[in-house]
């Protein structure tokens, strides 16, 4: 299922694919600073499985999340460093850039591709 979704998503207009396999689509372009690998960021995000099932959402909690760029899944670490404050992106992470063969608890099965909408609100160094 992950492979089928990722192949179809990569073919969509506006979707770019990095060398690692991360897929991203710029929904809104900001003009602020970009975080580095040791930056702390403030984001709003909405995470779903490829079937649309929500597994985590700061938007639904009504509170932005703050964390280090290096403290998240590899797909996020890569995407965040390409973003600017004010950007809103939709990213699709292949399993190896997400939770891989382990999955994460009951919410994310093993070998699952994940989709996130990320709004980069602020960078704190």
PDB file of C-alpha atoms in Angstrom:
ATOM      1  CA  UNK A   1       0.000   0.000   0.000  1.00  0.00           C
ATOM      2  CA  UNK A   2       2.815   2.434   0.851  1.00  0.00           C
ATOM      3  CA  UNK A   3       4.539   1.858  -2.500  1.00  0.00           C
ATOM      4  CA  UNK A   4       1.329   2.277  -4.507  1.00  0.00           C
ATOM      5  CA  UNK A   5       0.467   5.506  -2.692  1.00  0.00           C
ATOM      6  CA  UNK A   6       3.979   6.950  -3.026  1.00  0.00           C
ATOM      7  CA  UNK A   7       4.184   6.164  -6.761  1.00  0.00           C
ATOM      8  CA  UNK A   8       0.801   7.806  -7.412  1.00  0.00           C
ATOM      9  CA  UNK A   9       1.596  10.804  -5.205  1.00  0.00           C
ATOM     10  CA  UNK A  10       4.987  11.393  -6.880  1.00  0.00           C
ATOM     11  CA  UNK A  11       3.212  11.658 -10.243  1.00  0.00           C
ATOM     12  CA  UNK A  12       0.890  14.435  -9.026  1.00  0.00           C
ATOM     13  CA  UNK A  13       1.496  17.941 -10.356  1.00  0.00           C
ATOM     14  CA  UNK A  14       3.382  20.109  -7.876  1.00  0.00           C
ATOM     15  CA  UNK A  15       4.962  17.213  -5.969  1.00  0.00           C
ATOM     16  CA  UNK A  16       8.772  17.113  -5.789  1.00  0.00           C
ATOM     17  CA  UNK A  17      10.843  14.114  -4.685  1.00  0.00           C
ATOM     18  CA  UNK A  18      14.231  14.399  -2.962  1.00  0.00           C
ATOM     19  CA  UNK A  19      17.129  11.953  -3.357  1.00  0.00           C
ATOM     20  CA  UNK A  20      16.087  10.242  -0.105  1.00  0.00           C
ATOM     21  CA  UNK A  21      12.570   9.618  -1.437  1.00  0.00           C
ATOM     22  CA  UNK A  22      10.841  12.323   0.611  1.00  0.00           C
ATOM     23  CA  UNK A  23       7.940  13.816  -1.336  1.00  0.00           C
ATOM     24  CA  UNK A  24       6.830  17.392  -0.774  1.00  0.00           C
ATOM     25  CA  UNK A  25       4.351  19.879  -2.145  1.00  0.00           C
ATOM     26  CA  UNK A  26       4.517  23.583  -1.285  1.00  0.00           C
ATOM     27  CA  UNK A  27       0.983  24.694  -0.368  1.00  0.00           C
ATOM     28  CA  UNK A  28       1.934  28.189   0.830  1.00  0.00           C
ATOM     29  CA  UNK A  29       5.311  29.891   0.519  1.00  0.00           C
ATOM     30  CA  UNK A  30       6.748  31.864   3.416  1.00  0.00           C
ATOM     31  CA  UNK A  31       9.736  34.171   3.404  1.00  0.00           C
ATOM     32  CA  UNK A  32      11.243  33.713   6.862  1.00  0.00           C
ATOM     33  CA  UNK A  33      14.336  31.968   8.142  1.00  0.00           C
ATOM     34  CA  UNK A  34      15.101  28.296   7.540  1.00  0.00           C
ATOM     35  CA  UNK A  35      16.027  26.054  10.462  1.00  0.00           C
ATOM     36  CA  UNK A  36      19.341  24.247  10.725  1.00  0.00           C
ATOM     37  CA  UNK A  37      19.920  20.722  12.067  1.00  0.00           C
ATOM     38  CA  UNK A  38      20.187  21.948  15.679  1.00  0.00           C
ATOM     39  CA  UNK A  39      17.378  24.520  15.561  1.00  0.00           C
ATOM     40  CA  UNK A  40      14.192  24.312  17.576  1.00  0.00           C
ATOM     41  CA  UNK A  41      11.028  24.928  15.578  1.00  0.00           C
ATOM     42  CA  UNK A  42       7.413  25.796  16.291  1.00  0.00           C
ATOM     43  CA  UNK A  43       4.968  24.108  13.918  1.00  0.00           C
ATOM     44  CA  UNK A  44       1.367  23.243  13.400  1.00  0.00           C
ATOM     45  CA  UNK A  45       0.967  19.859  11.742  1.00  0.00           C
ATOM     46  CA  UNK A  46      -1.626  17.282  10.796  1.00  0.00           C
ATOM     47  CA  UNK A  47      -0.431  13.679  10.353  1.00  0.00           C
ATOM     48  CA  UNK A  48      -2.372  10.964   8.548  1.00  0.00           C
ATOM     49  CA  UNK A  49      -1.930   7.465   7.244  1.00  0.00           C
ATOM     50  CA  UNK A  50      -2.265   7.141   3.455  1.00  0.00           C
ATOM     51  CA  UNK A  51      -5.951   6.239   3.871  1.00  0.00           C
ATOM     52  CA  UNK A  52      -6.584   9.584   5.593  1.00  0.00           C
ATOM     53  CA  UNK A  53      -6.748   8.237   9.159  1.00  0.00           C
ATOM     54  CA  UNK A  54      -5.463  10.970  11.500  1.00  0.00           C
ATOM     55  CA  UNK A  55      -2.861   9.689  13.972  1.00  0.00           C
ATOM     56  CA  UNK A  56      -1.534  12.989  15.338  1.00  0.00           C
ATOM     57  CA  UNK A  57      -2.476  16.631  14.881  1.00  0.00           C
ATOM     58  CA  UNK A  58      -1.372  19.776  16.680  1.00  0.00           C
ATOM     59  CA  UNK A  59      -4.132  21.499  14.708  1.00  0.00           C
ATOM     60  CA  UNK A  60      -6.792  19.315  16.353  1.00  0.00           C
ATOM     61  CA  UNK A  61      -5.181  19.886  19.761  1.00  0.00           C
ATOM     62  CA  UNK A  62      -5.328  23.623  19.096  1.00  0.00           C
ATOM     63  CA  UNK A  63      -1.741  24.200  20.184  1.00  0.00           C
ATOM     64  CA  UNK A  64       1.424  24.406  18.070  1.00  0.00           C
ATOM     65  CA  UNK A  65       4.217  21.927  18.779  1.00  0.00           C
ATOM     66  CA  UNK A  66       7.807  22.887  19.612  1.00  0.00           C
ATOM     67  CA  UNK A  67      10.723  20.488  19.150  1.00  0.00           C
ATOM     68  CA  UNK A  68      14.273  20.149  17.870  1.00  0.00           C
ATOM     69  CA  UNK A  69      14.773  19.533  14.152  1.00  0.00           C
ATOM     70  CA  UNK A  70      16.938  16.496  15.038  1.00  0.00           C
ATOM     71  CA  UNK A  71      14.356  15.048  17.492  1.00  0.00           C
ATOM     72  CA  UNK A  72      11.798  13.908  14.904  1.00  0.00           C
ATOM     73  CA  UNK A  73      11.491  11.268  12.176  1.00  0.00           C
ATOM     74  CA  UNK A  74      14.039  11.554   9.331  1.00  0.00           C
ATOM     75  CA  UNK A  75      11.448  12.809   6.832  1.00  0.00           C
ATOM     76  CA  UNK A  76      10.632  15.748   9.097  1.00  0.00           C
ATOM     77  CA  UNK A  77      14.313  16.518   9.775  1.00  0.00           C
ATOM     78  CA  UNK A  78      14.929  16.721   6.031  1.00  0.00           C
ATOM     79  CA  UNK A  79      11.783  18.698   5.157  1.00  0.00           C
ATOM     80  CA  UNK A  80      12.078  21.247   7.957  1.00  0.00           C
ATOM     81  CA  UNK A  81      15.573  22.285   6.848  1.00  0.00           C
ATOM     82  CA  UNK A  82      14.257  23.008   3.335  1.00  0.00           C
ATOM     83  CA  UNK A  83      11.339  25.096   4.627  1.00  0.00           C
ATOM     84  CA  UNK A  84      11.141  28.795   5.501  1.00  0.00           C
ATOM     85  CA  UNK A  85       9.096  30.330   8.306  1.00  0.00           C
ATOM     86  CA  UNK A  86       5.594  30.842   6.951  1.00  0.00           C
ATOM     87  CA  UNK A  87       5.763  27.839   4.611  1.00  0.00           C
ATOM     88  CA  UNK A  88       2.993  25.280   4.608  1.00  0.00           C
ATOM     89  CA  UNK A  89       3.947  21.981   2.975  1.00  0.00           C
ATOM     90  CA  UNK A  90       2.357  18.592   2.476  1.00  0.00           C
ATOM     91  CA  UNK A  91       4.982  15.865   2.769  1.00  0.00           C
ATOM     92  CA  UNK A  92       4.792  12.128   2.195  1.00  0.00           C
ATOM     93  CA  UNK A  93       7.376  10.058   4.048  1.00  0.00           C
ATOM     94  CA  UNK A  94       8.240   6.552   2.859  1.00  0.00           C
ATOM     95  CA  UNK A  95       8.431   4.085   5.768  1.00  0.00           C
ATOM     96  CA  UNK A  96      12.247   4.350   5.995  1.00  0.00           C
ATOM     97  CA  UNK A  97      11.890   8.121   6.617  1.00  0.00           C
ATOM     98  CA  UNK A  98       9.099   7.563   9.148  1.00  0.00           C
ATOM     99  CA  UNK A  99       8.873   4.718  11.691  1.00  0.00           C
ATOM    100  CA  UNK A 100      10.164   1.936   9.415  1.00  0.00           C
ATOM    101  CA  UNK A 101       9.682  -1.720  10.243  1.00  0.00           C
ATOM    102  CA  UNK A 102       8.877  -0.972  13.894  1.00  0.00           C
ATOM    103  CA  UNK A 103       5.890   1.298  13.386  1.00  0.00           C
ATOM    104  CA  UNK A 104       4.840   3.362  16.406  1.00  0.00           C
ATOM    105  CA  UNK A 105       2.510   1.926  19.014  1.00  0.00           C
ATOM    106  CA  UNK A 106      -0.998   1.045  17.891  1.00  0.00           C
ATOM    107  CA  UNK A 107      -1.438   4.143  15.727  1.00  0.00           C
ATOM    108  CA  UNK A 108       1.197   3.498  13.047  1.00  0.00           C
ATOM    109  CA  UNK A 109       1.626  -0.037  11.680  1.00  0.00           C
ATOM    110  CA  UNK A 110       5.035  -1.309  10.490  1.00  0.00           C
ATOM    111  CA  UNK A 111       6.204  -0.262   6.999  1.00  0.00           C
ATOM    112  CA  UNK A 112       3.702   2.592   6.746  1.00  0.00           C
ATOM    113  CA  UNK A 113       4.055   5.718   4.618  1.00  0.00           C
ATOM    114  CA  UNK A 114       2.911   8.857   6.433  1.00  0.00           C
ATOM    115  CA  UNK A 115       1.460  12.130   5.156  1.00  0.00           C
ATOM    116  CA  UNK A 116       1.832  15.417   7.015  1.00  0.00           C
ATOM    117  CA  UNK A 117       0.744  18.969   6.445  1.00  0.00           C
ATOM    118  CA  UNK A 118       3.344  21.132   8.184  1.00  0.00           C
ATOM    119  CA  UNK A 119       3.117  24.878   8.819  1.00  0.00           C
ATOM    120  CA  UNK A 120       6.461  26.263   9.981  1.00  0.00           C
ATOM    121  CA  UNK A 121       5.561  29.046  12.419  1.00  0.00           C
ATOM    122  CA  UNK A 122       8.912  29.974  13.975  1.00  0.00           C
ATOM    123  CA  UNK A 123      12.574  28.997  14.279  1.00  0.00           C
ATOM    124  CA  UNK A 124      14.410  29.306  17.584  1.00  0.00           C
ATOM    125  CA  UNK A 125      18.169  28.760  17.553  1.00  0.00           C
TER     126      UNK A 125
END
